[in-house]
């Protein structure tokens, strides 16, 4: 991801009320969106415990109480999902729901899985302004579980598309 994407998120986040950051990792884009306007409500989703702990710490040390960290995997169904962290030291803050994707650990962990439709409905979130998706080869499942809110709201979407892995699925 480049600084151009961070600049795009800065621009869009300054014009919306609610941002959902799917695949937040340690929180770079959630922090960028949250610092732009302290009135913007940011929900940052990260399913892997070790990475989630960094996300929570980054939110805290920056004093951005408008960012809500959520320890869950966003997908196209509610339930439990296996996630597989990357085993290489080059990309230690990355995980996928695909066991075969980029040298994942052979054993994953089971985490809560949610659709954005159910998350937003349960919390009465209105006017989703920006949806950022970086779900490591599972990106296509996120909008499948967000059909109601994407039909309801005029949402900006910034989504990772991986050549040969996901571009044919989106």
Coordinates of C-alpha atoms in Angstrom, one line a residue:
X1 CA 0.0 0.0 0.0
X2 CA 1.3 3.4 -0.9
X3 CA 1.1 6.8 0.6
X4 CA -1.3 7.7 -2.2
X5 CA -3.9 5.4 -0.6
X6 CA -3.3 7.1 2.8
X7 CA -3.8 10.4 1.1
X8 CA -7.1 9.2 -0.5
X9 CA -8.3 7.9 2.9
X10 CA -7.4 11.3 4.5
X11 CA -9.4 13.1 1.8
X12 CA -12.4 10.9 2.0
X13 CA -12.4 10.5 5.8
X14 CA -12.6 14.3 6.2
X15 CA -16.0 14.1 4.4
X16 CA -17.8 11.2 6.2
X17 CA -19.2 10.3 9.6
X18 CA -18.3 6.6 9.8
X19 CA -15.3 4.6 8.5
X20 CA -15.0 0.8 8.6
X21 CA -11.4 -0.5 8.3
X22 CA -11.5 -4.2 7.5
X23 CA -8.1 -5.9 7.9
X24 CA -6.8 -3.0 10.1
X25 CA -3.6 -4.8 11.1
X26 CA -1.7 -2.4 13.4
X27 CA -4.0 0.5 12.5
X28 CA -2.3 2.7 10.0
X29 CA -5.4 3.6 8.0
X30 CA -7.7 3.7 11.0
X31 CA -5.3 6.1 12.6
X32 CA -5.1 8.3 9.5
X33 CA -9.0 8.3 9.3
X34 CA -9.4 9.0 13.0
X35 CA -6.9 11.8 13.3
X36 CA -8.5 13.7 10.4
X37 CA -11.5 14.6 12.4
X38 CA -12.2 13.5 16.0
X39 CA -15.9 13.4 15.2
X40 CA -15.4 10.6 12.6
X41 CA -16.3 7.2 14.1
X42 CA -13.8 4.5 13.0
X43 CA -14.3 0.8 13.5
X44 CA -11.1 -1.2 12.9
X45 CA -11.4 -4.9 12.5
X46 CA -8.4 -7.2 13.1
X47 CA -8.9 -10.9 13.9
X48 CA -5.3 -12.0 15.0
X49 CA -4.7 -11.6 18.7
X50 CA -1.0 -10.5 18.5
X51 CA -1.8 -8.0 15.7
X52 CA -4.9 -6.8 17.4
X53 CA -2.9 -6.0 20.6
X54 CA -0.7 -3.7 18.5
X55 CA -3.8 -2.0 17.0
X56 CA -5.2 -1.3 20.5
X57 CA -1.9 0.0 21.7
X58 CA -1.5 2.3 18.7
X59 CA -5.0 3.7 19.2
X60 CA -4.3 4.3 22.9
X61 CA -0.9 6.0 22.5
X62 CA -2.3 8.3 19.9
X63 CA -5.3 9.2 22.1
X64 CA -7.8 8.5 19.4
X65 CA -10.9 7.5 21.3
X66 CA -13.0 7.8 18.2
X67 CA -11.5 4.5 16.9
X68 CA -13.2 1.3 18.1
X69 CA -11.0 -1.8 17.7
X70 CA -12.9 -5.0 17.0
X71 CA -11.3 -8.4 17.3
X72 CA -13.2 -10.2 14.5
X73 CA -12.8 -11.4 10.9
X74 CA -15.2 -9.8 8.5
X75 CA -16.5 -12.1 5.8
X76 CA -19.7 -13.2 4.1
X77 CA -21.2 -15.1 7.1
X78 CA -21.5 -14.9 10.8
X79 CA -19.8 -17.6 12.8
X80 CA -16.3 -18.9 13.4
X81 CA -13.6 -18.5 10.8
X82 CA -10.0 -20.0 10.6
X83 CA -7.3 -17.4 10.0
X84 CA -3.7 -18.2 9.1
X85 CA -1.0 -15.8 10.1
X86 CA 2.0 -15.2 7.8
X87 CA 5.0 -17.2 9.0
X88 CA 7.6 -15.0 7.2
X89 CA 9.4 -12.2 9.2
X90 CA 9.0 -9.9 6.1
X91 CA 5.2 -9.6 6.6
X92 CA 4.6 -10.4 10.3
X93 CA 1.4 -8.4 10.6
X94 CA -0.6 -10.2 8.0
X95 CA -3.1 -13.1 8.0
X96 CA -5.5 -14.7 5.6
X97 CA -8.5 -17.0 5.7
X98 CA -6.8 -18.9 2.9
X99 CA -4.6 -21.6 4.3
X100 CA -2.6 -21.8 1.0
X101 CA -1.9 -18.1 0.6
X102 CA 1.7 -16.8 0.9
X103 CA 3.4 -19.2 3.3
X104 CA 0.8 -19.3 6.0
X105 CA 1.3 -21.3 9.1
X106 CA -0.2 -24.8 8.6
X107 CA -2.4 -24.4 11.7
X108 CA -4.6 -21.4 12.0
X109 CA -6.7 -20.2 14.8
X110 CA -10.5 -19.9 15.0
X111 CA -11.8 -16.4 15.5
X112 CA -15.3 -14.8 15.5
X113 CA -16.5 -14.0 12.0
X114 CA -19.0 -11.3 11.2
X115 CA -20.7 -9.8 8.2
X116 CA -20.7 -6.0 8.0
X117 CA -24.5 -6.1 7.6
X118 CA -24.9 -7.8 11.0
X119 CA -22.2 -5.6 12.7
X120 CA -23.8 -2.4 11.5
X121 CA -27.4 -3.4 12.2
X122 CA -26.5 -4.5 15.8
X123 CA -24.9 -1.2 16.5
X124 CA -27.4 1.0 14.6
X125 CA -24.6 2.5 12.5
X126 CA -26.0 4.9 9.9
X127 CA -24.4 6.5 6.9
X128 CA -21.3 4.3 6.3
X129 CA -19.1 6.8 4.5
X130 CA -15.9 4.8 3.8
X131 CA -15.1 1.1 3.7
X132 CA -11.4 0.1 3.5
X133 CA -10.8 -3.6 2.8
X134 CA -7.5 -5.3 3.0
X135 CA -8.4 -8.9 3.8
X136 CA -5.4 -10.8 2.2
X137 CA -7.0 -12.8 -0.7
X138 CA -10.4 -12.9 1.1
X139 CA -11.3 -9.3 0.0
X140 CA -14.2 -10.5 -2.2
X141 CA -16.1 -12.0 0.8
X142 CA -16.4 -8.6 2.6
X143 CA -18.8 -6.9 0.2
X144 CA -20.8 -10.2 -0.1
X145 CA -21.6 -9.7 3.6
X146 CA -22.3 -6.0 3.3
X147 CA -25.0 -6.0 0.6
X148 CA -27.6 -4.3 2.7
X149 CA -25.4 -1.4 3.9
X150 CA -23.9 -0.9 0.4
X151 CA -27.4 -0.8 -1.1
X152 CA -28.5 1.6 1.7
X153 CA -25.5 4.0 1.8
X154 CA -23.5 5.9 -0.7
X155 CA -20.2 4.4 0.5
X156 CA -16.7 5.1 -0.8
X157 CA -14.8 1.8 -1.0
X158 CA -11.0 1.4 -1.0
X159 CA -10.3 -2.3 -1.6
X160 CA -7.1 -4.3 -2.1
X161 CA -7.2 -6.4 -5.3
X162 CA -4.4 -8.9 -5.6
X163 CA -3.2 -9.8 -9.1
X164 CA -4.0 -13.5 -9.9
X165 CA -5.5 -14.0 -6.4
X166 CA -8.6 -11.8 -6.2
X167 CA -9.1 -9.6 -9.3
X168 CA -11.3 -12.3 -10.9
X169 CA -13.5 -12.5 -7.8
X170 CA -14.4 -8.9 -7.3

